[in-house]
Coordinates of C-alpha atoms in Angstrom, one line a residue:
M1 CA 128.7 120.6 -133.6
F2 CA 131.4 118.3 -134.8
C3 CA 132.2 114.4 -134.3
L4 CA 135.2 113.6 -131.9
L5 CA 136.3 111.3 -133.9
C6 CA 136.3 112.5 -137.7
N7 CA 134.9 115.7 -137.2
S8 CA 132.0 115.2 -139.5
E9 CA 128.9 117.5 -139.4
E10 CA 126.4 114.6 -139.5
E11 CA 123.9 113.8 -136.6
L12 CA 125.7 112.8 -133.5
Y13 CA 124.8 110.3 -131.3
D14 CA 126.8 111.2 -127.6
G15 CA 129.2 112.9 -129.8
L16 CA 129.8 111.1 -132.5
C17 CA 128.9 110.4 -136.2
K18 CA 126.8 107.3 -136.8
S19 CA 129.5 105.6 -138.8
C20 CA 131.8 106.7 -135.7
Y21 CA 128.7 105.6 -132.9
L22 CA 128.5 102.0 -134.9
K23 CA 131.7 101.7 -134.9
D24 CA 132.3 102.4 -131.3
F25 CA 129.5 100.3 -130.3
E26 CA 129.9 97.4 -127.8
A27 CA 126.7 95.8 -128.1
V28 CA 127.2 92.9 -125.0
K29 CA 130.3 92.7 -122.7
V30 CA 131.7 89.4 -123.1
P31 CA 134.0 87.5 -120.3
E32 CA 136.8 85.1 -121.4
Y33 CA 134.5 82.6 -120.3
T34 CA 131.7 81.1 -118.6
T35 CA 130.9 77.7 -116.9
F36 CA 127.6 75.2 -116.2
T37 CA 127.6 72.4 -113.3
V38 CA 127.1 69.0 -114.0
C39 CA 126.4 66.3 -111.8
S40 CA 129.5 63.8 -111.6
H41 CA 127.1 60.8 -110.9
C42 CA 124.0 61.2 -112.6
G43 CA 124.7 63.4 -115.4
S44 CA 122.2 65.7 -114.7
T45 CA 122.7 70.0 -114.9
L46 CA 122.6 72.5 -112.9
K47 CA 119.5 74.9 -115.1
H48 CA 117.6 77.9 -114.4
E49 CA 118.5 77.1 -110.9
K50 CA 117.4 73.5 -110.7
W51 CA 118.8 70.1 -111.9
V52 CA 117.5 68.7 -115.0
Q53 CA 118.1 65.3 -116.4
T54 CA 119.3 66.8 -120.4
G55 CA 123.3 66.0 -120.3
Y56 CA 126.0 69.2 -120.4
Y57 CA 125.8 68.3 -124.7
D58 CA 122.7 70.5 -124.8
D59 CA 123.0 73.4 -126.8
E60 CA 120.4 75.3 -125.1
I61 CA 122.1 74.7 -121.7
I62 CA 125.4 76.0 -123.3
N63 CA 123.7 79.1 -124.4
D64 CA 121.6 79.7 -121.2
A65 CA 125.2 79.6 -119.3
I66 CA 126.2 81.9 -121.5
Q67 CA 123.7 84.2 -122.0
K68 CA 123.8 84.5 -117.8
D69 CA 127.0 85.4 -117.6
I70 CA 127.0 88.7 -120.7
D71 CA 125.9 92.1 -119.9
I72 CA 123.6 93.1 -122.9
N73 CA 123.9 97.2 -124.2
E74 CA 120.4 98.6 -122.5
K75 CA 120.4 100.5 -125.7
L76 CA 120.2 97.4 -128.2
E77 CA 116.5 97.2 -129.2
D78 CA 115.3 93.9 -130.7
V79 CA 117.6 91.6 -129.4
F80 CA 118.5 88.1 -130.6
I81 CA 121.5 86.4 -129.2
E82 CA 122.6 82.4 -130.7
T83 CA 124.9 80.4 -130.1
E84 CA 127.5 78.7 -132.1
I85 CA 129.7 75.6 -130.9
I86 CA 132.4 75.3 -132.9
N87 CA 134.6 73.0 -131.2
N88 CA 134.5 70.6 -127.7
R89 CA 138.0 70.0 -125.9
G90 CA 136.6 67.8 -123.5
T91 CA 134.9 70.0 -121.2
V92 CA 135.1 73.2 -122.8
Y93 CA 132.7 74.3 -125.6
E94 CA 134.6 76.7 -128.0
C95 CA 131.6 79.0 -129.1
I96 CA 130.7 82.3 -131.1
L97 CA 128.1 84.4 -129.5
H98 CA 126.2 85.8 -132.6
V99 CA 124.4 89.3 -131.2
Y100 CA 121.8 90.5 -133.6
G101 CA 119.7 93.9 -132.7
N102 CA 118.4 97.3 -133.5
I103 CA 120.6 100.8 -132.8
I104 CA 120.0 104.3 -134.0
G105 CA 118.0 102.5 -136.6
E106 CA 120.4 100.1 -138.0
R107 CA 120.3 96.7 -138.4
I108 CA 123.9 95.2 -136.8
E109 CA 124.8 91.6 -136.2
E110 CA 128.2 91.6 -134.0
Q111 CA 130.3 88.0 -132.9
Y112 CA 131.9 87.1 -129.7
R113 CA 134.3 84.6 -128.9
I114 CA 133.9 83.0 -125.8
D115 CA 134.7 79.2 -123.8
V116 CA 132.4 77.8 -122.4
K117 CA 133.3 75.0 -119.2
V118 CA 131.9 72.3 -117.3
E119 CA 132.4 72.1 -113.6
M120 CA 131.7 68.6 -111.6
G121 CA 129.4 69.1 -108.9
V122 CA 127.0 66.5 -106.9
C123 CA 123.0 67.4 -107.7
P124 CA 120.9 66.9 -104.4
N125 CA 119.4 63.8 -105.5
C126 CA 123.0 62.4 -106.0
S127 CA 124.1 63.4 -102.5
K128 CA 121.4 62.0 -100.5
F129 CA 121.6 58.4 -102.0
N130 CA 125.6 59.0 -101.7
S131 CA 125.1 59.7 -97.9
G132 CA 122.8 56.9 -97.1
Y133 CA 119.5 59.3 -96.7
Y134 CA 115.7 58.1 -96.7
E135 CA 112.4 59.3 -95.7
A136 CA 110.8 56.2 -94.9
V137 CA 110.8 52.0 -94.2
I138 CA 109.0 49.5 -95.8
Q139 CA 108.4 46.7 -93.0
L140 CA 107.5 43.2 -94.3
R141 CA 106.5 41.0 -91.6
A142 CA 104.4 38.2 -91.5
D143 CA 101.8 38.1 -88.7
G144 CA 102.5 35.4 -86.1
R145 CA 105.3 33.7 -88.1
K146 CA 108.8 34.2 -89.4
L147 CA 108.8 35.6 -93.4
E148 CA 109.6 32.3 -95.3
E149 CA 112.1 31.7 -98.0
D150 CA 109.6 32.0 -101.4
E151 CA 107.9 35.0 -99.6
I152 CA 111.5 37.1 -99.2
Q153 CA 112.2 36.1 -102.2
A154 CA 109.1 37.6 -104.2
S155 CA 109.8 40.7 -101.9
D156 CA 112.7 41.4 -103.2
E157 CA 112.3 40.7 -106.7
F158 CA 108.6 42.7 -106.1
M159 CA 110.9 45.7 -104.9
A160 CA 113.5 45.8 -107.5
N161 CA 110.8 46.2 -109.8
E162 CA 108.9 48.7 -108.5
I163 CA 112.6 50.9 -107.5
Q164 CA 113.0 50.1 -111.6
R165 CA 109.8 51.7 -113.0
L166 CA 109.6 54.9 -110.1
C167 CA 113.0 55.8 -110.7
Q168 CA 112.2 56.9 -113.6
T169 CA 110.4 59.9 -112.4
N170 CA 111.8 60.4 -108.9
K171 CA 115.4 59.7 -108.7
L172 CA 114.9 59.4 -105.2
A173 CA 113.2 55.8 -105.7
Y174 CA 115.8 53.7 -104.1
V175 CA 116.8 51.4 -101.9
A176 CA 119.0 52.6 -99.4
E177 CA 119.6 49.9 -97.6
R178 CA 118.5 46.5 -97.3
V179 CA 118.0 45.3 -93.7
V180 CA 117.7 42.0 -92.4
L181 CA 116.2 41.3 -89.0
K182 CA 114.9 38.1 -87.3
E183 CA 111.1 39.4 -87.2
G184 CA 111.6 40.3 -91.0
I185 CA 112.9 42.7 -94.0
D186 CA 113.3 46.6 -94.1
Y187 CA 113.9 48.2 -97.1
Q188 CA 115.1 51.9 -96.3
I189 CA 113.8 54.3 -99.5
G190 CA 115.1 57.3 -100.4
S191 CA 111.3 59.0 -101.2
Y192 CA 108.8 58.9 -98.7
N193 CA 106.0 59.0 -102.3
A194 CA 107.8 56.6 -103.6
A195 CA 107.9 54.1 -100.4
H196 CA 104.4 54.5 -100.1
K197 CA 103.4 53.5 -103.8
I198 CA 105.7 50.7 -103.8
A199 CA 103.7 49.3 -99.9
L200 CA 100.1 50.0 -101.4
N201 CA 101.1 47.7 -104.4
M202 CA 102.7 45.3 -102.2
Q203 CA 100.2 44.6 -100.4
K204 CA 97.7 44.7 -103.6
Q205 CA 100.5 41.8 -104.5
F206 CA 100.3 39.8 -101.2
G207 CA 98.0 40.7 -99.6
G208 CA 98.2 41.8 -95.9
V209 CA 97.6 44.7 -93.6
I210 CA 99.4 48.6 -93.7
T211 CA 99.8 50.7 -90.9
E212 CA 102.5 53.6 -90.5
S213 CA 103.5 55.6 -88.1
R214 CA 106.6 58.5 -88.5
K215 CA 108.3 61.1 -86.2
I216 CA 110.4 64.1 -86.4
V217 CA 114.2 63.0 -87.3
G218 CA 115.3 66.6 -87.8
R219 CA 114.8 70.0 -88.6
D220 CA 115.5 72.2 -92.1
K221 CA 116.5 75.2 -90.8
S222 CA 116.8 76.5 -94.6
R223 CA 113.2 76.8 -94.4
S224 CA 111.6 76.3 -91.1
K225 CA 111.0 73.2 -91.4
D226 CA 110.4 69.3 -88.9
L227 CA 112.0 66.5 -91.1
Y228 CA 110.2 63.6 -91.0
R229 CA 110.7 60.0 -91.5
S230 CA 107.6 56.8 -91.8
W231 CA 108.0 53.5 -91.0
I232 CA 105.1 52.0 -93.8
S233 CA 104.6 48.3 -91.8
V234 CA 103.1 45.5 -94.6
R235 CA 102.0 42.7 -92.4
L236 CA 101.3 39.4 -94.3
A237 CA 98.6 36.8 -93.2
S238 CA 99.5 35.0 -90.3
F239 CA 97.7 32.1 -92.8
H240 CA 98.5 30.7 -96.0
K241 CA 95.8 29.5 -99.2
N242 CA 93.9 26.3 -97.8
D243 CA 94.7 26.8 -94.3
F244 CA 92.0 27.2 -91.7
I245 CA 91.1 30.7 -89.8
S246 CA 88.5 31.0 -87.0
Y247 CA 86.1 33.6 -87.8
K248 CA 83.0 35.3 -85.6
N249 CA 82.7 31.3 -84.5
N250 CA 83.3 29.6 -87.6
I251 CA 85.5 27.7 -89.7
L252 CA 86.6 29.0 -92.7
Q253 CA 89.0 27.1 -95.6
I254 CA 91.4 30.1 -97.2
K255 CA 90.9 29.9 -100.6
K256 CA 91.9 33.3 -102.2
I257 CA 93.9 36.1 -101.1
G258 CA 93.5 39.5 -102.8
S259 CA 94.3 43.1 -102.1
H260 CA 90.9 44.0 -100.4
K261 CA 89.9 40.8 -98.9
F262 CA 90.6 37.0 -98.6
S263 CA 88.0 34.4 -99.0
G264 CA 87.1 31.1 -97.8
I265 CA 84.9 28.3 -97.5
N266 CA 82.6 28.3 -94.4
L267 CA 83.0 24.5 -93.1
E268 CA 79.7 24.7 -91.4
R269 CA 77.4 25.6 -94.0
E270 CA 79.7 24.7 -97.0
E271 CA 79.6 28.3 -99.0
S272 CA 82.2 30.7 -99.8
E273 CA 82.4 33.7 -97.6
A274 CA 84.6 36.9 -98.3
I275 CA 86.4 39.0 -95.7
S276 CA 87.9 42.6 -95.2
W277 CA 91.4 43.2 -94.6
K278 CA 89.4 45.8 -91.6
E279 CA 88.4 42.8 -90.2
Y280 CA 91.6 40.6 -89.9
D281 CA 92.8 41.3 -86.5
K282 CA 89.3 39.5 -86.2
I283 CA 90.6 35.9 -87.0
K284 CA 92.6 34.0 -85.9
K285 CA 94.6 30.7 -87.7
V286 CA 93.6 27.2 -86.2
G287 CA 95.4 25.3 -88.3
S288 CA 97.2 24.2 -91.3
N289 CA 96.7 22.1 -94.8
S290 CA 99.6 19.9 -93.5
D291 CA 96.6 19.1 -90.5
I292 CA 94.6 17.3 -92.9
Q293 CA 93.5 13.8 -91.8
K294 CA 91.7 11.1 -94.0
T295 CA 89.1 9.2 -92.8
I296 CA 86.1 6.9 -94.0
I297 CA 82.6 7.0 -93.7
T298 CA 81.4 4.1 -91.9
N299 CA 77.7 4.7 -92.2
L300 CA 75.2 7.3 -93.9
T301 CA 71.7 7.9 -92.9
P302 CA 69.5 10.3 -94.9
T303 CA 70.1 13.0 -92.0
E304 CA 74.1 11.8 -90.7
V305 CA 77.0 10.7 -91.5
Q306 CA 79.0 8.8 -89.5
I307 CA 82.8 9.0 -89.3
L308 CA 85.9 7.7 -87.6
D309 CA 88.1 9.7 -85.3
P310 CA 91.5 9.6 -87.2
D311 CA 92.7 9.8 -84.2
S312 CA 90.3 7.8 -81.3
Y313 CA 89.2 5.8 -83.9
Q314 CA 85.6 6.6 -82.1
T315 CA 83.1 6.6 -84.3
V316 CA 81.5 10.5 -84.4
E317 CA 78.1 11.3 -86.3
L318 CA 78.2 14.5 -88.1
K319 CA 75.4 16.1 -89.6
K320 CA 74.1 15.7 -93.5
S321 CA 74.8 18.5 -96.1
E322 CA 73.6 18.0 -99.6
Y323 CA 77.6 18.1 -101.3
M324 CA 77.7 14.8 -98.8
N325 CA 74.6 12.6 -100.9
N326 CA 77.6 11.7 -103.3
F327 CA 79.2 9.9 -100.4
E328 CA 79.5 6.3 -99.7
M329 CA 79.8 3.5 -97.4
G330 CA 83.7 3.1 -96.5
Q331 CA 84.6 6.2 -98.5
E332 CA 87.9 8.1 -97.6
I333 CA 87.5 11.5 -97.3
N334 CA 89.9 14.7 -95.6
V335 CA 88.5 16.1 -92.5
I336 CA 90.5 18.2 -90.3
K337 CA 90.2 18.6 -86.0
I338 CA 89.7 21.7 -84.4
G339 CA 89.8 21.5 -80.9
E340 CA 87.8 18.8 -80.7
K341 CA 85.4 19.1 -83.7
L342 CA 85.8 17.7 -86.9
Y343 CA 85.0 18.8 -90.2
I344 CA 84.5 17.1 -93.2
I345 CA 87.0 19.3 -96.5
P346 CA 84.7 19.8 -99.3
Q347 CA 85.9 18.1 -102.7

Protein backbone atom coordinates (compact mmCIF):
# COMPACT_ATOMS: atom_id res chain seq x y z
CA MET A 1 0.00 0.00 0.00
CA PHE A 2 1.19 3.46 -0.86
CA CYS A 3 0.44 6.90 0.63
CA LEU A 4 -2.26 8.59 -1.39
CA LEU A 5 -0.29 11.86 -1.46
CA CYS A 6 3.38 10.96 -1.70
CA ASN A 7 3.35 7.25 -2.63
CA SER A 8 5.42 6.45 0.47
CA GLU A 9 5.36 2.82 1.59
CA GLU A 10 5.43 3.73 5.32
CA GLU A 11 2.68 2.69 7.73
CA LEU A 12 -0.53 4.37 6.66
CA TYR A 13 -3.11 6.27 8.66
CA ASP A 14 -6.40 6.70 6.83
CA GLY A 15 -4.50 6.10 3.57
CA LEU A 16 -1.72 8.57 4.38
CA CYS A 17 1.79 8.20 5.68
CA LYS A 18 2.58 9.68 9.07
CA SER A 19 4.16 12.83 7.62
CA CYS A 20 1.27 13.54 5.23
CA TYR A 21 -1.30 12.64 7.87
CA LEU A 22 0.15 15.11 10.39
CA LYS A 23 0.49 17.79 7.73
CA ASP A 24 -3.15 17.35 6.74
CA PHE A 25 -4.47 16.85 10.29
CA GLU A 26 -6.82 19.57 11.61
CA ALA A 27 -6.74 19.61 15.42
CA VAL A 28 -9.77 21.90 15.81
CA LYS A 29 -12.28 23.66 13.64
CA VAL A 30 -12.30 27.36 14.52
CA PRO A 31 -14.92 29.90 13.38
CA GLU A 32 -13.90 33.31 12.11
CA TYR A 33 -15.11 34.87 15.34
CA THR A 34 -17.01 34.06 18.50
CA THR A 35 -18.87 36.21 21.04
CA PHE A 36 -19.69 36.62 24.68
CA THR A 37 -22.32 38.83 26.32
CA VAL A 38 -21.82 41.64 28.83
CA CYS A 39 -24.58 43.46 30.70
CA SER A 40 -24.56 47.06 29.49
CA HIS A 41 -25.74 48.29 32.91
CA CYS A 42 -23.68 46.48 35.55
CA GLY A 43 -20.83 44.91 33.54
CA SER A 44 -21.58 41.34 34.63
CA THR A 45 -20.82 38.65 32.06
CA LEU A 46 -22.80 35.66 30.85
CA LYS A 47 -20.62 32.68 31.70
CA HIS A 48 -21.75 29.05 31.47
CA GLU A 49 -25.36 30.25 31.21
CA LYS A 50 -24.98 32.28 34.40
CA TRP A 51 -24.36 35.99 34.90
CA VAL A 52 -21.24 36.65 36.95
CA GLN A 53 -19.72 39.92 38.14
CA THR A 54 -16.18 39.52 36.75
CA GLY A 55 -15.94 42.04 33.91
CA TYR A 56 -15.61 41.22 30.20
CA TYR A 57 -11.82 41.75 30.29
CA ASP A 58 -11.43 38.46 32.20
CA ASP A 59 -9.11 36.07 30.31
CA GLU A 60 -11.04 33.05 31.50
CA ILE A 61 -14.27 34.40 30.04
CA ILE A 62 -12.62 35.06 26.69
CA ASN A 63 -11.18 31.55 26.71
CA ASP A 64 -14.60 30.09 27.58
CA ALA A 65 -16.19 32.06 24.73
CA ILE A 66 -13.73 30.54 22.26
CA GLN A 67 -13.95 26.98 23.53
CA LYS A 68 -17.74 26.89 23.40
CA ASP A 69 -17.63 27.48 19.61
CA ILE A 70 -14.69 25.34 18.50
CA ASP A 71 -14.88 21.69 17.49
CA ILE A 72 -11.99 19.55 18.76
CA ASN A 73 -11.00 16.61 16.57
CA GLU A 74 -12.02 13.47 18.43
CA LYS A 75 -8.77 11.73 17.45
CA LEU A 76 -6.65 14.27 19.31
CA GLU A 77 -5.62 13.03 22.77
CA ASP A 78 -4.39 14.81 25.92
CA VAL A 79 -5.71 18.10 24.59
CA PHE A 80 -4.64 21.39 26.16
CA ILE A 81 -5.83 24.74 24.78
CA GLU A 82 -4.43 28.15 25.69
CA THR A 83 -5.70 31.54 24.57
CA GLU A 84 -3.35 34.46 23.91
CA ILE A 85 -4.88 37.93 23.56
CA ILE A 86 -2.71 39.85 21.12
CA ASN A 87 -4.78 42.99 20.63
CA ASN A 88 -7.92 44.71 21.84
CA ARG A 89 -9.91 47.01 19.57
CA GLY A 90 -12.81 48.32 21.62
CA THR A 91 -15.25 45.44 21.78
CA VAL A 92 -13.11 43.06 19.71
CA TYR A 93 -10.31 40.92 21.13
CA GLU A 94 -7.82 39.54 18.59
CA CYS A 95 -6.58 36.18 19.85
CA ILE A 96 -4.25 33.34 19.01
CA LEU A 97 -5.45 29.90 20.02
CA HIS A 98 -2.62 27.51 20.98
CA VAL A 99 -3.74 23.88 20.72
CA TYR A 100 -1.60 21.06 22.12
CA GLY A 101 -2.25 17.34 21.92
CA ASN A 102 -1.10 13.86 20.94
CA ILE A 103 -1.92 12.17 17.63
CA ILE A 104 -0.53 8.83 16.38
CA GLY A 105 2.23 9.00 18.97
CA GLU A 106 3.35 12.52 18.13
CA ARG A 107 3.01 15.64 20.29
CA ILE A 108 1.71 18.51 18.17
CA GLU A 109 1.10 22.24 18.61
CA GLU A 110 -1.09 24.25 16.28
CA GLN A 111 -2.09 27.90 16.24
CA TYR A 112 -5.32 29.45 15.05
CA ARG A 113 -6.37 33.06 14.62
CA ILE A 114 -9.77 34.03 16.05
CA ASP A 115 -11.58 37.23 17.04
CA VAL A 116 -13.75 37.43 20.15
CA LYS A 117 -16.48 40.05 20.00
CA VAL A 118 -18.34 41.57 22.93
CA GLU A 119 -22.13 41.64 22.61
CA MET A 120 -24.01 43.99 24.90
CA GLY A 121 -27.08 42.70 26.68
CA VAL A 122 -29.02 43.15 29.90
CA CYS A 123 -28.78 40.67 32.77
CA PRO A 124 -32.03 39.56 34.47
CA ASN A 125 -31.31 41.57 37.63
CA CYS A 126 -30.76 44.82 35.74
CA SER A 127 -33.81 44.07 33.62
CA LYS A 128 -35.84 43.74 36.81
CA PHE A 129 -34.37 46.93 38.24
CA ASN A 130 -35.08 48.94 35.10
CA SER A 131 -38.64 47.67 34.94
CA GLY A 132 -39.35 48.64 38.56
CA TYR A 133 -39.61 45.01 39.66
CA TYR A 134 -39.95 44.40 43.40
CA GLU A 135 -40.72 41.37 45.54
CA ALA A 136 -41.57 43.05 48.84
CA VAL A 137 -42.79 46.27 50.40
CA ILE A 138 -41.56 47.46 53.79
CA GLN A 139 -44.36 49.54 55.29
CA LEU A 140 -43.08 51.87 57.99
CA ARG A 141 -45.91 53.00 60.23
CA ALA A 142 -46.43 54.47 63.70
CA ASP A 143 -49.20 53.04 65.85
CA GLY A 144 -52.03 55.49 66.41
CA ARG A 145 -50.04 58.51 65.26
CA LYS A 146 -48.22 60.00 62.30
CA LEU A 147 -44.58 59.31 61.72
CA GLU A 148 -42.46 62.20 62.93
CA GLU A 149 -39.98 63.93 60.65
CA ASP A 150 -36.96 62.77 62.63
CA GLU A 151 -38.26 59.18 62.47
CA ILE A 152 -38.63 59.42 58.69
CA GLN A 153 -35.16 60.91 58.29
CA ALA A 154 -33.62 58.24 60.53
CA SER A 155 -35.46 55.52 58.61
CA ASP A 156 -34.28 56.83 55.22
CA GLU A 157 -30.68 56.93 56.40
CA PHE A 158 -30.98 53.45 57.89
CA MET A 159 -32.49 52.13 54.63
CA ALA A 160 -29.70 53.65 52.52
CA ASN A 161 -27.02 52.07 54.71
CA GLU A 162 -28.71 48.66 54.67
CA ILE A 163 -29.14 48.70 50.88
CA GLN A 164 -25.50 49.69 50.40
CA ARG A 165 -24.43 46.78 52.60
CA LEU A 166 -26.73 44.12 51.15
CA CYS A 167 -26.27 44.99 47.48
CA GLN A 168 -22.69 43.74 47.68
CA THR A 169 -24.02 40.16 47.69
CA ASN A 170 -27.58 40.59 46.40
CA LYS A 171 -28.09 42.60 43.21
CA LEU A 172 -31.83 42.76 43.87
CA ALA A 173 -31.19 44.62 47.11
CA TYR A 174 -32.42 48.00 45.87
CA VAL A 175 -35.31 50.38 46.53
CA ALA A 176 -37.45 50.35 43.40
CA GLU A 177 -39.54 53.22 44.74
CA ARG A 178 -40.10 55.14 47.95
CA VAL A 179 -43.75 56.03 48.35
CA VAL A 180 -44.92 58.69 50.81
CA LEU A 181 -48.43 58.07 52.16
CA LYS A 182 -50.40 59.89 54.82
CA GLU A 183 -50.14 56.81 57.01
CA GLY A 184 -46.39 56.34 56.56
CA ILE A 185 -43.61 55.38 54.14
CA ASP A 186 -43.53 52.40 51.76
CA TYR A 187 -40.17 51.09 50.51
CA GLN A 188 -40.50 48.81 47.49
CA ILE A 189 -37.57 46.38 47.68
CA GLY A 190 -36.34 44.29 44.75
CA SER A 191 -35.51 41.20 46.83
CA TYR A 192 -37.75 39.61 49.45
CA ASN A 193 -34.71 38.20 51.28
CA ALA A 194 -33.17 41.68 51.46
CA ALA A 195 -36.47 43.22 52.60
CA HIS A 196 -36.86 40.61 55.35
CA LYS A 197 -33.36 41.29 56.68
CA ILE A 198 -33.86 45.06 56.53
CA ALA A 199 -37.19 44.87 58.39
CA LEU A 200 -35.67 42.76 61.19
CA ASN A 201 -32.75 45.16 61.54
CA MET A 202 -35.11 48.13 61.44
CA GLN A 203 -37.09 46.63 64.32
CA LYS A 204 -33.84 46.12 66.25
CA GLN A 205 -32.92 49.75 65.61
CA PHE A 206 -36.24 51.45 66.28
CA GLY A 207 -38.29 48.89 68.19
CA GLY A 208 -41.90 48.15 67.27
CA VAL A 209 -43.78 45.17 65.92
CA ILE A 210 -43.34 43.31 62.61
CA THR A 211 -46.19 41.65 60.74
CA GLU A 212 -46.10 40.12 57.28
CA SER A 213 -48.53 39.11 54.56
CA ARG A 214 -48.22 38.08 50.93
CA LYS A 215 -50.35 37.42 47.89
CA ILE A 216 -50.00 35.98 44.41
CA VAL A 217 -49.24 38.65 41.81
CA GLY A 218 -48.58 36.45 38.77
CA ARG A 219 -47.21 33.18 37.51
CA ASP A 220 -43.89 32.17 35.99
CA LYS A 221 -45.05 29.95 33.14
CA SER A 222 -41.53 28.78 32.31
CA ARG A 223 -41.18 27.25 35.77
CA SER A 224 -44.89 26.64 36.47
CA LYS A 225 -44.50 28.59 39.66
CA ASP A 226 -46.70 31.23 41.30
CA LEU A 227 -45.11 34.64 41.89
CA TYR A 228 -45.70 36.28 45.27
CA ARG A 229 -45.25 39.76 46.66
CA SER A 230 -44.84 40.34 50.39
CA TRP A 231 -45.87 43.26 52.56
CA ILE A 232 -43.76 43.60 55.71
CA SER A 233 -45.14 46.08 58.21
CA VAL A 234 -42.80 47.66 60.74
CA ARG A 235 -45.14 49.35 63.21
CA LEU A 236 -43.38 51.75 65.55
CA ALA A 237 -44.74 52.12 69.05
CA SER A 238 -47.40 54.67 69.91
CA PHE A 239 -45.10 55.96 72.64
CA HIS A 240 -41.64 57.50 72.94
CA LYS A 241 -39.09 57.40 75.72
CA ASN A 242 -40.47 59.13 78.88
CA ASP A 243 -44.09 58.70 77.72
CA PHE A 244 -46.58 56.90 79.95
CA ILE A 245 -48.43 53.64 79.27
CA SER A 246 -51.05 51.53 81.00
CA TYR A 247 -50.25 47.82 81.30
CA LYS A 248 -52.22 45.34 83.40
CA ASN A 249 -53.79 48.16 85.43
CA ASN A 250 -50.38 49.69 86.17
CA ILE A 251 -48.91 52.95 84.93
CA LEU A 252 -45.33 52.91 83.62
CA GLN A 253 -43.07 55.69 82.42
CA ILE A 254 -41.08 54.35 79.47
CA LYS A 255 -37.31 54.50 79.99
CA LYS A 256 -35.89 52.18 77.34
CA ILE A 257 -37.08 50.90 73.94
CA GLY A 258 -35.18 47.84 72.72
CA SER A 259 -35.41 45.29 69.92
CA HIS A 260 -37.04 42.52 71.98
CA LYS A 261 -38.67 44.46 74.79
CA PHE A 262 -39.28 47.88 76.28
CA SER A 263 -39.10 48.85 79.92
CA GLY A 264 -40.19 51.55 82.28
CA ILE A 265 -40.70 52.60 85.87
CA ASN A 266 -43.88 51.32 87.47
CA LEU A 267 -45.28 54.45 89.17
CA GLU A 268 -47.20 52.39 91.74
CA ARG A 269 -44.29 50.24 92.88
CA GLU A 270 -41.45 52.60 91.86
CA GLU A 271 -39.52 49.72 90.25
CA SER A 272 -38.39 48.85 86.75
CA GLU A 273 -40.55 46.55 84.66
CA ALA A 274 -39.81 45.04 81.20
CA ILE A 275 -42.47 44.13 78.64
CA SER A 276 -42.00 41.95 75.55
CA TRP A 277 -43.07 43.33 72.18
CA LYS A 278 -45.34 40.27 72.00
CA GLU A 279 -47.39 41.99 74.70
CA TYR A 280 -47.54 45.28 72.83
CA ASP A 281 -51.23 45.02 71.93
CA LYS A 282 -52.03 44.83 75.65
CA ILE A 283 -50.64 48.28 76.43
CA LYS A 284 -52.14 51.71 75.93
CA LYS A 285 -50.45 55.08 75.83
CA VAL A 286 -52.00 57.29 78.51
CA GLY A 287 -49.70 60.28 78.63
CA SER A 288 -46.64 61.94 77.21
CA ASN A 289 -43.62 63.73 78.59
CA SER A 290 -45.35 67.05 77.87
CA ASP A 291 -48.18 66.12 80.28
CA ILE A 292 -45.86 66.25 83.29
CA GLN A 293 -46.76 69.05 85.71
CA LYS A 294 -45.13 70.55 88.77
CA THR A 295 -46.63 70.88 92.22
CA ILE A 296 -45.44 71.27 95.81
CA ILE A 297 -45.48 69.10 98.91
CA THR A 298 -47.80 70.61 101.53
CA ASN A 299 -47.39 68.04 104.32
CA LEU A 300 -45.49 64.90 105.23
CA THR A 301 -46.42 62.11 107.65
CA PRO A 302 -44.69 58.79 108.28
CA THR A 303 -47.10 57.08 105.84
CA GLU A 304 -48.41 59.81 103.52
CA VAL A 305 -47.36 62.68 101.31
CA GLN A 306 -49.78 65.54 100.82
CA ILE A 307 -49.53 67.53 97.59
CA LEU A 308 -51.59 70.08 95.73
CA ASP A 309 -53.54 69.00 92.67
CA PRO A 310 -51.95 71.26 89.98
CA ASP A 311 -55.34 71.74 88.29
CA SER A 312 -57.81 72.11 91.19
CA TYR A 313 -55.32 73.10 93.91
CA GLN A 314 -57.06 70.64 96.21
CA THR A 315 -54.97 68.70 98.72
CA VAL A 316 -54.31 65.13 97.64
CA GLU A 317 -52.96 62.44 99.97
CA LEU A 318 -50.71 59.78 98.47
CA LYS A 319 -49.12 56.71 100.03
CA LYS A 320 -45.53 57.36 101.01
CA SER A 321 -42.86 55.19 99.42
CA GLU A 322 -39.29 54.58 100.53
CA TYR A 323 -37.77 56.89 97.92
CA MET A 324 -39.91 59.73 99.32
CA ASN A 325 -38.13 59.70 102.69
CA ASN A 326 -35.94 62.56 101.52
CA PHE A 327 -38.91 64.77 100.57
CA GLU A 328 -39.27 68.08 102.37
CA MET A 329 -42.17 70.40 103.07
CA GLY A 330 -42.61 72.95 100.27
CA GLN A 331 -40.47 70.94 97.84
CA GLU A 332 -41.40 71.16 94.15
CA ILE A 333 -41.91 67.78 92.49
CA ASN A 334 -43.07 66.38 89.13
CA VAL A 335 -46.44 64.70 88.83
CA ILE A 336 -48.76 63.45 86.10
CA LYS A 337 -52.52 63.17 86.23
CA ILE A 338 -53.95 60.13 84.46
CA GLY A 339 -57.69 60.07 84.62
CA GLU A 340 -58.46 61.53 88.02
CA LYS A 341 -55.42 60.05 89.70
CA LEU A 342 -52.14 61.79 90.45
CA TYR A 343 -48.80 60.00 90.28
CA ILE A 344 -45.53 61.30 91.65
CA ILE A 345 -42.73 60.77 89.13
CA PRO A 346 -39.52 59.49 90.75
CA GLN A 347 -36.61 61.86 90.26
